[in-house]
Amino acid sequence: MEIITAAIEVLSRWDVVLALLVGSIGGVAIGAIPGVGPAVAIAILLPATFSMDPIVGLTLLLGIYGSSMYGGAIPAILINTPGTAVNALTTYDGFPMTARGEGRRALSLAYSASFVGGVFSVVCLIFLSPVLAKIAPMFGSREIFLAALLGIILVVVAHRGQMLIAAALAGFGILLNTVGLEPAAYTRRYTFEQSWLAGGIDLIVVVLGLFALSQAFVLMTMDDEKIRLPRSRGSLLQGFRELGRHPRVAGVAAGFGVVMGMIPGVGEFTAQFMSYTSARKLSKTPQSFGNGSSEGLIASEAANNAVPAAAMIPLLALGIPGEALTAMMLSVFYVHNVVPGPGLFQNDMDFVVALYIALLILNVLVVLFLLASTNWLVHLTRIPNRFLGMCILLLSFVGVYSIRNSTVDCMIAAAFGLLGYVLKRLNMPIVPIILGMVLGGIMEVKLRTSLARIRAPLDFIDRPIAFVLFCLIVLILASTFWQVWRGWQSPDRRTPQKRAAQAFSKRISGRNARHFEARRKQQRRRRSYDHMGS
Amino acid sequence: MSKPELIEVKTRTSGQVVFVIGAFLVSVLLLSQIGSQTEWNDRARTVAAQPRLWPAVALVLMVLGFGLHWRSMRRRRPDAIDWLEVRRWVEPLEFLGWFLIYVLAVPRLGFLPVSLLVACALTWRLGYRTRGALALAAVFAVAITVVFKGLLGVNIPGGQIYDFLPGSIRTFFLVYL
């Protein structure tokens, strides 16, 4: 109780309240604009948060992270374009509902499912915190090393069909982290006698280049789409009533979100895909999935909104980020000399609880804001691509230059922007680079510390948690190699997952093509009537 | 599907071979430099304390990853369509130039004037030439200056040109604009 009182005291500060408001409202707006997304926004805002208190900065960033998925559902449902990447599955059922004239019903279902996912995950975490506080001290250097290694392996394995590229890019991230002065003996590594490389390559500069600048380049080299917003009827509250009819779908989806969010490297996509698949299996009307099913919409939205709070668990408890956004947040901790990890749960529990309560309030704020402002938020989807690109380019400058007023940093960010642009065009993953950079540093330090304390190699896994983590690593590697080997043996060299995904996307693209063909026919008919009339 | 559209779709997948070969060669080159770019510490007690360990791990991962991916590709040599995609990779160089001009101009001319200039000029260049679009760009430039430098106090120095302004205005410009 004392901890909760202390946390509420922290949260009642005016600057924290302001950060919560700006983060939640800004996050919704950012999510509603296709082409920006929370990664770009957080990358740009990151240097600005360095001058704030850790709780203020993190509340702002968490606000953007948590609320952007709410906003991302708006374009996904109304114009078939996901606002953030994790709203992709929302288009499958949201857009057909809009095509039937039920856009507002779809939006309200998405808001209510997101709310349930978000609140469920925060409540789970509040109850889990005491358990974590007990387990966290059992994590020493070797356990953290093994957890970081597991994180990198999971990130690579999660990129099915691109595992080799993901591994190579994770290696590139680890290499970037090693550039400059080595932390123990202070010898130079890969500096090529250049003084500007001696200080190393800053994570934020790389993040800004790979996420923000590359997205600006993508948008500025694209053509603008003419977007026509559809008309829809109904109340924005009806989804909350309808959600009551599908408590199991929402509960299971939120559960998937919490579990997947806690595992490093897995994140929203897997949570969404698994909850969507299970909802379809359990549904009495599986044929309606992909054609405007309310259950499908609830499954995807509840799952992705349950992830942000859960993703904070490995970050806060072990200091290990599970994906790019939490990796960015880790730098906020480092800048303020707050070391996330076992000590945080033991010594600063009120800080952790304050973050969770902030997330809880955030969900309420966002839903209230959305109910009041959906009508004008939908117009954000009309901002032209190239104009948006120009805005991101200018904002990226603020982000990079404000770190240490360095032109060299800006040039490095520009180079990474170009690399990110190429990777995006080739559909190659960017996240392994960032996680390689962050987890590579953690692994180097922790391996050094832990090896200095052991005598024989087997001593490394003689503690229970280290042993469990080691077994998990072996199990994941063995099952991945087994699947790859079986894929090579089969005459049709596609994994069952890939076959299922391809069949699913074929169905969806067929449905989209039919919808657009019907629209085109309607337009042609209207035009011919106009001609006849004139 | 028309010819340009067909090329656009094909290039998306075909450009991979150029990237993978390039990345593989760079990785091999970097790995070949490991002797001169990292040190071997004779006094280190464990292999984990060697400064060379992690660059070696990273580079081996890169060489193996890119190399095996190249080997598993159906086409291992770039063709005309791959080079077409490479040409698209250099398209953002123009905007990268705009970005660097912005970076170099801010410490001299100041954050607000350069932001206004770049936002409006880039908006014009991108094809939005109506008064409304240019006004919106100007509003955006003013907004980022007010929010980031004025309210959040991010670390962007005042322009050298502000030194020519009279006393109190100069201070205001240096601090907030």
XYZ file of C-alpha atoms in Angstrom:
711
model
C 0.000 0.000 0.000
C 2.862 2.342 0.873
C 4.386 1.710 -2.536
C 1.112 2.562 -4.290
C 0.769 5.780 -2.278
C 4.359 6.760 -3.169
C 3.697 5.954 -6.827
C 0.524 8.067 -6.894
C 2.495 10.911 -5.315
C 5.034 10.695 -8.156
C 2.253 10.624 -10.743
C 0.451 13.640 -9.365
C 3.357 15.935 -10.275
C 2.277 18.463 -12.927
C 5.091 17.566 -15.317
C 4.209 13.845 -15.173
C 0.523 14.626 -15.769
C 1.459 16.832 -18.726
C 3.751 14.137 -20.164
C 0.944 11.597 -19.800
C -1.531 13.863 -21.599
C 0.873 14.840 -24.390
C 2.101 11.256 -24.800
C -1.350 9.709 -24.991
C -2.910 12.300 -27.284
C 0.241 12.648 -29.408
C 0.552 8.876 -29.662
C -3.006 8.523 -30.953
C -2.398 11.238 -33.561
C 0.915 9.663 -34.615
C -0.738 6.261 -34.916
C -3.519 7.719 -37.039
C -1.048 9.049 -39.624
C 0.075 6.170 -41.842
C 3.825 6.354 -42.409
C 4.955 7.753 -39.066
C 4.501 5.125 -36.348
C 5.742 5.042 -32.761
C 9.343 4.092 -33.668
C 9.846 7.257 -35.730
C 8.144 9.450 -33.119
C 10.048 7.961 -30.189
C 13.369 8.173 -32.063
C 12.762 11.886 -32.728
C 11.617 12.678 -29.188
C 14.299 10.625 -27.462
C 16.986 13.358 -27.193
C 14.377 15.838 -25.927
C 13.528 13.483 -23.042
C 17.150 13.419 -21.853
C 16.672 16.797 -20.176
C 13.566 15.550 -18.314
C 13.247 13.456 -15.151
C 13.339 9.719 -15.953
C 9.707 9.288 -14.876
C 8.584 12.234 -17.047
C 10.568 11.124 -20.097
C 9.491 7.502 -19.794
C 5.830 8.428 -19.246
C 5.930 10.504 -22.426
C 7.565 7.725 -24.459
C 5.354 5.016 -22.954
C 2.334 7.176 -23.721
C 3.307 7.316 -27.381
C 4.154 3.604 -27.474
C 0.925 2.524 -25.764
C -1.511 4.822 -27.522
C -0.198 4.744 -31.092
C -1.792 1.339 -31.673
C -5.203 2.756 -30.737
C -4.719 5.484 -33.348
C -3.272 3.024 -35.874
C -6.621 1.229 -36.022
C -8.325 4.308 -37.544
C -6.671 4.232 -41.017
C -6.527 0.421 -40.890
C -10.303 0.284 -40.581
C -11.299 3.252 -42.714
C -8.844 3.215 -45.632
C -7.311 -0.294 -45.461
C -3.871 1.144 -44.563
C -2.482 0.247 -41.129
C -1.439 3.357 -39.195
C 1.330 1.412 -37.453
C 2.823 -1.852 -38.696
C 1.132 -3.848 -35.935
C -2.342 -2.832 -37.112
C -1.921 -4.862 -40.312
C -4.222 -7.650 -39.120
C -6.868 -5.071 -38.190
C -7.351 -4.300 -41.891
C -8.485 -7.903 -42.537
C -11.750 -7.497 -40.681
C -11.935 -3.736 -40.058
C -11.957 -2.637 -43.686
C -14.661 -5.072 -44.882
C -16.857 -3.733 -42.092
C -16.245 -0.192 -43.373
C -17.070 -1.369 -46.889
C -20.426 -2.534 -45.502
C -20.979 0.940 -44.013
C -20.146 -0.181 -40.469
C -16.973 1.871 -40.009
C -17.998 3.372 -36.687
C -18.961 -0.030 -35.314
C -15.541 -1.362 -36.362
C -13.793 1.624 -34.759
C -15.671 1.240 -31.500
C -14.918 -2.491 -31.437
C -11.232 -1.735 -31.988
C -11.186 0.890 -29.222
C -12.956 -1.355 -26.720
C -10.775 -4.395 -27.539
C -7.633 -2.263 -27.287
C -8.813 -0.945 -23.926
C -9.406 -4.453 -22.597
C -5.970 -5.598 -23.891
C -4.198 -2.586 -22.419
C -5.870 -2.708 -18.999
C -5.595 -6.513 -18.722
C -1.848 -6.404 -19.347
C -1.252 -3.639 -16.786
C -3.320 -5.448 -14.147
C -1.371 -8.677 -14.841
C 1.890 -6.817 -14.416
C 0.852 -5.163 -11.162
C 0.104 -8.631 -9.759
C 3.293 -10.060 -11.269
C 5.562 -7.354 -9.860
C 5.992 -8.898 -6.369
C 6.911 -12.222 -7.975
C 9.403 -10.479 -10.227
C 10.847 -8.636 -7.263
C 11.555 -12.033 -5.701
C 12.993 -13.636 -8.836
C 15.013 -10.629 -10.048
C 17.815 -10.927 -7.429
C 18.465 -14.455 -8.704
C 19.691 -12.956 -11.969
C 23.449 -12.514 -11.841
C 25.860 -11.713 -14.695
C 25.673 -15.143 -16.283
C 21.852 -15.222 -16.188
C 21.672 -11.766 -17.772
C 24.215 -12.826 -20.405
C 22.152 -15.923 -21.216
C 18.897 -13.911 -21.274
C 20.470 -11.405 -23.687
C 21.752 -14.252 -25.860
C 18.268 -15.787 -25.797
C 16.875 -12.388 -26.840
C 19.170 -12.189 -29.880
C 18.390 -15.787 -30.859
C 14.634 -15.149 -30.571
C 14.888 -12.013 -32.708
C 16.700 -13.966 -35.419
C 14.365 -16.971 -35.217
C 11.293 -14.685 -35.316
C 12.266 -13.596 -38.857
C 11.197 -16.791 -40.607
C 12.408 -16.969 -44.193
C 14.975 -14.230 -43.467
C 16.846 -15.812 -40.571
C 20.283 -15.642 -42.213
C 19.861 -11.971 -43.077
C 18.504 -11.242 -39.583
C 21.525 -13.006 -38.030
C 23.933 -11.067 -40.264
C 22.227 -7.767 -39.402
C 22.297 -8.614 -35.685
C 26.043 -9.243 -36.165
C 26.284 -5.817 -37.812
C 24.604 -4.290 -34.750
C 27.076 -6.042 -32.427
C 29.966 -4.758 -34.569
C 28.618 -1.176 -34.415
C 28.571 -1.414 -30.629
C 32.228 -2.482 -30.530
C 33.493 0.494 -32.581
C 35.562 2.943 -30.519
C 37.345 2.535 -27.211
C 36.912 -0.899 -25.625
C 35.569 -0.531 -22.033
C 38.167 -2.565 -20.061
C 41.646 -2.131 -21.597
C 40.766 1.087 -23.533
C 42.207 -0.173 -26.797
C 40.745 1.091 -30.079
C 38.496 -1.132 -32.164
C 37.636 -0.510 -35.822
C 38.336 3.222 -35.650
C 40.600 3.228 -38.760
C 42.682 5.958 -37.067
C 39.720 8.340 -37.310
C 39.243 10.503 -34.222
C 35.478 10.842 -34.793
C 35.103 7.082 -34.468
C 37.050 6.853 -31.198
C 33.992 7.818 -29.130
C 31.970 5.034 -30.731
C 28.743 5.172 -32.688
C 25.815 6.526 -30.686
C 22.748 4.287 -30.473
C 20.349 7.227 -30.812
C 22.095 8.438 -33.981
C 21.725 4.963 -35.512
C 18.093 4.704 -34.368
C 17.249 8.112 -35.822
C 18.907 7.240 -39.115
C 17.436 3.770 -39.475
C 13.906 4.611 -38.346
C 13.216 8.314 -38.832
C 15.421 9.486 -41.723
C 14.884 6.317 -43.747
C 11.112 6.737 -43.352
C 11.419 10.363 -44.503
C 13.276 9.160 -47.616
C 10.692 6.432 -48.261
C 7.828 8.926 -48.022
C 9.528 11.616 -50.121
C 10.275 9.205 -52.963
C 6.681 7.896 -52.978
C 3.695 9.175 -54.917
C 0.743 10.624 -53.044
C -2.446 8.626 -52.819
C -5.782 10.330 -53.106
C -7.691 9.222 -50.038
C -11.486 9.361 -49.887
C -12.908 8.813 -46.461
C -15.933 6.518 -46.437
C -19.259 7.390 -44.874
C -20.281 5.310 -41.905
C -23.109 5.255 -39.430
C -23.643 4.079 -35.861
C -22.470 4.989 -32.391
C -18.906 4.842 -31.151
C -20.146 3.198 -27.953
C -21.808 0.158 -29.512
C -18.503 -1.745 -29.669
C -18.217 -1.672 -25.880
C -21.601 -3.392 -25.607
C -20.713 -5.863 -28.359
C -17.403 -6.741 -26.712
C -19.389 -8.107 -23.761
C -20.605 -10.891 -26.052
C -17.054 -12.081 -26.771
C -15.267 -12.054 -23.402
C -13.337 -15.254 -24.188
C -11.891 -13.899 -27.454
C -10.791 -10.668 -25.754
C -9.372 -12.496 -22.719
C -7.387 -15.042 -24.743
C -6.060 -12.328 -27.072
C -4.955 -10.153 -24.156
C -3.312 -13.222 -22.583
C -1.369 -13.883 -25.786
C -0.308 -10.237 -25.827
C 0.985 -10.384 -22.241
C 2.915 -13.641 -22.710
C 4.391 -12.729 -26.105
C 5.232 -9.223 -24.955
C 7.273 -10.592 -22.070
C 9.417 -12.780 -24.330
C 12.290 -10.747 -25.813
C 12.274 -10.490 -29.576
C 8.780 -11.862 -30.168
C 6.418 -8.887 -29.759
C 3.168 -7.731 -31.327
C 3.201 -9.598 -34.631
C 3.416 -13.066 -33.121
C 0.910 -12.175 -30.385
C -1.564 -10.884 -32.968
C -1.125 -13.774 -35.385
C -1.484 -16.380 -32.641
C -4.537 -14.759 -31.043
C -6.175 -14.290 -34.462
C -5.547 -17.935 -35.410
C -6.829 -19.236 -32.085
C -9.926 -16.992 -32.253
C -10.693 -18.376 -35.729
C -10.279 -21.945 -34.494
C -12.555 -21.380 -31.509
C -15.162 -19.367 -33.417
C -18.575 -20.719 -34.426
C -18.274 -18.706 -37.647
C -14.642 -19.120 -38.816
C -15.663 -18.401 -42.419
C -16.402 -14.773 -41.479
C -12.755 -14.127 -40.497
C -11.189 -11.841 -43.098
C -14.646 -10.692 -44.235
C -15.525 -8.330 -41.389
C -15.663 -10.558 -38.337
C -16.053 -8.745 -35.035
C -14.196 -11.591 -33.280
C -11.230 -11.230 -35.640
C -11.066 -7.496 -35.007
C -11.233 -7.996 -31.234
C -8.538 -10.704 -31.352
C -6.030 -8.591 -33.260
C -6.605 -5.306 -31.402
C -6.719 -6.780 -27.875
C -3.493 -8.697 -28.505
C -1.390 -5.842 -29.870
C -2.428 -3.423 -27.109
C -1.503 -5.900 -24.400
C 2.104 -5.986 -25.599
C 3.575 -2.545 -24.613
C 3.119 -3.010 -20.867
C 4.358 -6.601 -21.004
C 7.379 -5.591 -23.109
C 8.504 -3.410 -20.215
C 8.980 -6.512 -18.042
C 12.304 -7.804 -19.426
C 13.472 -4.190 -19.650
C 12.662 -3.263 -16.070
C 13.440 -6.604 -14.424
C 16.589 -7.582 -16.348
C 17.629 -4.493 -18.277
C 17.110 -6.441 -21.503
C 14.985 -4.814 -24.204
C 12.815 -7.180 -26.215
C 12.400 -4.972 -29.267
C 13.470 -1.683 -30.838
C 11.127 0.624 -28.914
C 12.139 -0.669 -25.493
C 15.782 -0.544 -26.643
C 15.277 3.180 -27.251
C 13.739 3.577 -23.803
C 16.734 1.855 -22.263
C 18.866 4.789 -23.347
C 16.636 7.133 -21.284
C 17.492 5.044 -18.208
C 21.215 5.076 -19.016
C 21.306 8.846 -19.527
C 19.858 9.368 -16.036
C 22.069 6.741 -14.404
C 19.004 4.657 -13.528
C 20.077 1.068 -14.100
C 17.150 -1.146 -15.025
C 17.569 -4.663 -13.752
C 17.159 -6.664 -10.546
C 18.111 -3.676 -8.380
C 15.281 -1.536 -9.757
C 12.623 -3.950 -8.491
C 14.302 -4.162 -5.092
C 15.141 -0.508 -4.520
C 12.797 1.551 -6.727
C 9.566 -0.401 -6.643
C 7.561 2.850 -6.367
C 9.097 3.987 -9.698
C 8.025 0.708 -11.350
C 4.511 0.878 -9.871
C 4.238 4.547 -10.952
C 4.976 3.465 -14.526
C 2.291 0.782 -14.386
C -0.313 3.138 -12.944
C 0.637 5.671 -15.628
C -0.083 2.992 -18.243
C -3.442 2.278 -16.635
C -4.447 5.953 -16.653
C -3.155 6.245 -20.205
C -5.632 3.642 -21.458
C -8.576 5.501 -19.901
C -7.365 8.859 -21.252
C -6.892 7.498 -24.752
C -10.355 5.940 -24.966
C -12.004 9.147 -23.732
C -9.966 11.178 -26.215
C -10.837 8.828 -29.071
C -14.554 8.915 -28.311
C -14.440 12.698 -28.408
C -12.141 13.233 -31.373
C -12.450 10.404 -33.874
C -14.295 12.654 -36.318
C -11.354 15.001 -36.752
C -8.629 12.390 -36.212
C -9.697 10.593 -39.399
C -8.653 13.651 -41.408
C -5.019 13.080 -40.356
C -4.967 10.146 -42.770
C -5.221 12.683 -45.623
C -1.813 14.293 -45.001
C 0.118 13.751 -48.262
C 3.072 11.326 -48.093
C 5.770 13.637 -49.392
C 4.728 16.531 -47.156
C 4.865 14.124 -44.219
C 8.346 13.059 -45.365
C 9.473 16.702 -45.282
C 8.121 17.064 -41.725
C 9.954 13.915 -40.556
C 13.193 15.117 -42.210
C 13.079 18.393 -40.278
C 12.176 16.663 -37.022
C 14.994 14.138 -37.502
C 17.432 17.036 -37.608
C 16.165 18.228 -34.211
C 16.636 14.710 -32.845
C 20.174 14.126 -34.119
C 21.606 17.613 -33.770
C 20.318 18.196 -30.246
C 22.277 15.209 -28.846
C 25.653 17.002 -28.932
C 25.441 19.619 -31.739
C 27.625 17.463 -33.934
C 27.664 17.657 -37.724
C 29.425 14.277 -37.768
C 26.469 12.708 -35.914
C 24.141 14.139 -38.561
C 26.292 12.662 -41.335
C 26.361 9.246 -39.626
C 22.564 9.425 -39.179
C 22.193 10.345 -42.867
C 24.293 7.313 -43.859
C 22.166 5.040 -41.684
C 19.074 6.701 -43.153
C 20.214 5.612 -46.597
C 20.966 2.097 -45.324
C 17.520 1.948 -43.685
C 15.912 3.099 -46.958
C 17.631 0.276 -48.870
C 16.668 -2.281 -46.201
C 13.046 -1.093 -46.282
C 12.924 -1.344 -50.086
C 14.288 -4.875 -49.865
C 11.850 -5.814 -47.078
C 14.781 -6.677 -44.830
C 14.482 -6.306 -41.031
C 15.951 -3.295 -39.197
C 15.203 -4.358 -35.619
C 18.079 -6.948 -35.397
C 20.607 -4.113 -35.930
C 19.263 -2.138 -32.966
C 18.953 -5.159 -30.695
C 22.419 -6.353 -31.763
C 23.799 -2.968 -30.723
C 22.076 -2.970 -27.333
C 22.302 -6.656 -26.432
C 25.863 -6.959 -27.824
C 27.062 -4.417 -25.268
C 25.232 -6.167 -22.432
C 26.601 -9.588 -23.464
C 30.193 -8.340 -23.685
C 30.180 -6.861 -20.179
C 28.262 -9.704 -18.523
C 30.289 -12.490 -20.119
C 33.508 -10.848 -18.977
C 32.230 -10.492 -15.406
C 30.806 -13.991 -15.186
C 33.760 -15.850 -16.745
C 36.115 -14.193 -14.283
C 34.185 -15.896 -11.445
C 34.001 -19.472 -12.683
C 36.593 -22.241 -12.873
C 35.143 -24.824 -15.260
C 32.843 -24.203 -18.265
C 30.014 -26.195 -16.674
C 30.036 -23.856 -13.672
C 28.443 -21.333 -16.011
C 25.097 -23.133 -15.836
C 25.218 -24.559 -12.325
C 22.547 -22.165 -11.017
C 18.841 -22.969 -11.614
C 17.887 -19.923 -13.734
C 21.103 -20.119 -15.783
C 20.399 -23.802 -16.397
C 16.790 -23.129 -17.489
C 17.916 -20.344 -19.839
C 20.651 -22.549 -21.287
C 18.144 -25.383 -21.883
C 15.763 -22.911 -23.567
C 18.534 -21.709 -25.892
C 19.466 -25.288 -26.822
C 15.795 -26.190 -27.342
C 15.083 -23.181 -29.573
C 18.231 -23.702 -31.639
C 17.541 -27.437 -32.026
C 13.901 -26.926 -33.059
C 14.868 -24.174 -35.527
C 17.556 -26.323 -37.167
C 15.103 -29.241 -37.263
C 12.457 -27.102 -39.002
C 14.980 -25.703 -41.490
C 16.269 -29.201 -42.235
C 12.714 -30.539 -42.702
C 11.944 -27.595 -44.990
C 14.925 -28.507 -47.159
C 13.886 -32.165 -47.246
C 10.293 -31.518 -48.348
C 9.661 -31.341 -52.130
C 7.693 -28.112 -51.591
C 10.331 -26.001 -49.833
C 7.865 -23.924 -47.855
C 7.373 -24.351 -44.128
C 3.832 -25.185 -42.964
C 3.614 -21.695 -41.388
C 4.649 -20.077 -44.660
C 2.147 -22.177 -46.611
C -0.610 -21.194 -44.160
C 0.402 -17.526 -44.282
C 0.484 -17.556 -48.103
C -2.929 -19.213 -48.336
C -4.310 -16.678 -45.870
C -2.861 -13.670 -47.676
C -4.145 -15.069 -51.009
C -7.642 -15.166 -49.545
C -7.341 -11.636 -48.206
C -5.861 -10.203 -51.403
C -8.641 -11.943 -53.364
C -11.198 -10.335 -51.095
C -9.553 -6.918 -51.469
C -9.368 -7.299 -55.265
C -13.087 -8.181 -55.407
C -13.923 -5.157 -53.252
C -11.866 -2.736 -55.379
C -13.253 -4.217 -58.632
C -16.787 -3.667 -57.327
C -15.888 -0.082 -56.428
C -14.354 0.538 -59.847
C -17.516 -0.839 -61.541
C -19.658 1.420 -59.387
C -17.540 4.461 -60.333
C -17.682 3.572 -64.060
C -21.452 3.211 -63.842
C -21.757 6.565 -62.061
C -19.537 8.230 -64.666
C -21.597 6.842 -67.546
C -24.780 8.160 -65.871
C -23.096 11.579 -65.556
C -22.247 11.544 -69.288
C -25.782 10.576 -70.155
C -27.087 13.337 -67.927
C -24.874 15.997 -69.510
C -0.010 -4.858 -65.295
C 1.873 -2.175 -67.252
C 5.617 -2.460 -67.926
C 6.812 0.139 -65.374
C 4.619 -1.463 -62.695
C 6.001 -4.880 -63.585
C 9.565 -3.604 -63.259
C 8.711 -1.918 -59.963
C 7.348 -5.160 -58.497
C 10.225 -7.285 -59.782
C 12.935 -4.925 -58.580
C 11.629 -5.135 -55.033
C 12.829 -8.743 -54.767
C 15.627 -8.732 -57.289
C 17.739 -5.974 -55.774
C 18.612 -8.352 -52.946
C 21.451 -10.023 -54.798
C 23.409 -6.757 -55.193
C 22.893 -5.847 -51.553
C 23.860 -9.281 -50.260
C 27.017 -9.501 -52.411
C 28.019 -5.966 -51.377
C 27.373 -6.649 -47.685
C 29.249 -9.961 -47.880
C 32.304 -8.322 -49.488
C 32.335 -5.500 -46.911
C 32.084 -8.069 -44.096
C 35.005 -10.092 -45.520
C 37.043 -6.906 -45.906
C 36.351 -5.879 -42.309
C 37.166 -9.359 -41.035
C 40.473 -9.270 -42.914
C 41.345 -6.084 -40.976
C 40.684 -7.571 -37.533
C 44.424 -7.979 -36.823
C 45.183 -4.294 -37.321
C 41.891 -2.851 -36.029
C 41.709 -4.750 -32.712
C 44.297 -5.814 -30.170
C 45.151 -9.131 -28.526
C 45.753 -8.613 -24.850
C 48.342 -11.099 -23.456
C 47.500 -10.161 -19.866
C 43.776 -10.955 -20.223
C 42.738 -13.718 -17.829
C 39.881 -15.150 -19.910
C 38.947 -15.126 -23.570
C 35.941 -12.945 -22.665
C 38.342 -10.180 -21.635
C 39.961 -10.088 -25.080
C 39.104 -6.838 -26.917
C 39.088 -8.823 -30.149
C 36.389 -11.317 -29.127
C 33.177 -9.402 -29.869
C 34.247 -7.803 -33.169
C 35.277 -11.313 -34.249
C 31.919 -12.798 -33.177
C 30.057 -10.029 -34.998
C 32.069 -10.292 -38.203
C 31.920 -14.090 -38.348
C 28.130 -13.819 -37.925
C 27.995 -11.274 -40.747
C 30.215 -13.257 -43.129
C 28.303 -16.486 -42.464
C 24.869 -14.848 -42.592
C 25.389 -12.878 -45.797
C 27.471 -15.660 -47.382
C 24.958 -18.433 -46.713
C 22.064 -16.222 -47.795
C 23.873 -15.468 -51.064
C 24.509 -19.165 -51.559
C 20.852 -20.036 -50.942
C 19.559 -17.472 -53.457
C 18.159 -18.819 -56.698
C 19.966 -16.195 -58.824
C 23.462 -15.440 -57.613
C 24.390 -12.861 -60.225
C 22.822 -9.421 -60.636
C 21.019 -8.706 -63.916
C 19.621 -5.555 -65.545
C 16.602 -5.401 -63.243
C 18.845 -5.544 -60.169
C 20.764 -2.528 -61.420
C 17.467 -0.742 -62.022
C 16.667 -1.222 -58.348
C 20.144 0.047 -57.381
C 19.354 3.216 -59.321
C 16.314 3.663 -57.065
C 18.549 3.402 -54.004
C 20.344 6.597 -54.975
C 17.098 8.578 -55.367
C 17.080 9.773 -51.717
C 20.573 11.236 -52.149
C 18.944 14.505 -53.204
C 16.950 14.672 -49.960
C 20.033 13.628 -48.021
C 21.701 16.687 -49.573
C 18.813 18.882 -48.356
C 19.270 17.415 -44.877
C 23.002 18.167 -44.832
C 22.466 21.724 -46.082
C 19.979 22.174 -43.220
C 22.551 20.787 -40.752
C 25.320 23.097 -41.983
C 23.131 26.191 -42.229
C 21.485 26.124 -38.757
C 24.589 27.150 -36.696
C 25.177 30.062 -39.065
C 21.704 31.366 -39.892
C 19.758 30.145 -36.855
C 17.172 27.420 -36.277
C 13.979 29.360 -37.052
C 15.091 31.107 -40.280
C 16.679 27.960 -41.747
C 13.720 25.766 -40.756
C 11.353 28.240 -42.431
C 13.513 28.386 -45.544
C 14.073 24.626 -45.845
C 10.449 23.681 -45.047
C 9.041 26.037 -47.680
C 11.696 25.287 -50.325
C 11.409 21.530 -49.858
C 7.599 21.736 -49.964
C 7.896 23.635 -53.260
C 10.407 21.090 -54.580
C 8.124 18.186 -53.657
C 5.386 19.615 -55.825
C 3.085 21.298 -53.318
C 3.060 24.788 -54.785
C -0.185 26.253 -53.526
C -0.163 29.116 -51.034
C -1.924 26.893 -48.507
C 0.764 24.206 -48.659
C 3.573 26.754 -48.314
C 1.791 28.424 -45.394
C 1.342 25.035 -43.728
C 5.067 24.324 -44.170
C 5.905 27.692 -42.592
C 3.550 27.025 -39.670
C 5.184 23.633 -39.183
C 8.680 25.193 -39.135
C 7.606 27.775 -36.549
C 5.874 25.068 -34.494
C 8.929 22.812 -34.245
C 11.075 25.790 -33.211
C 8.611 26.888 -30.537
C 7.993 23.363 -29.205
C 11.520 21.978 -29.252
C 13.722 24.998 -28.609
C 11.294 27.308 -26.833
C 9.312 24.893 -24.662
C 11.404 21.724 -24.348
C 14.699 23.631 -24.396
C 16.516 21.119 -26.613
C 20.158 21.785 -27.198
C 20.344 23.697 -30.526
C 22.683 26.708 -30.535
C 21.602 30.119 -31.797
C 22.758 31.191 -35.259
C 25.879 33.320 -35.730
C 23.713 35.818 -37.592
C 21.854 36.612 -34.345
C 25.024 38.402 -33.127
C 24.099 41.316 -35.371
C 20.803 41.888 -33.538
C 20.436 44.550 -30.821
C 20.886 43.556 -27.123
C 17.664 42.189 -25.624
C 16.276 40.855 -28.931
C 19.574 39.051 -29.474
C 19.250 37.230 -26.135
C 15.662 36.240 -26.920
C 16.657 34.928 -30.352
C 19.663 33.015 -28.941
C 17.593 31.331 -26.221
C 14.279 30.628 -27.931
C 14.789 30.701 -31.714
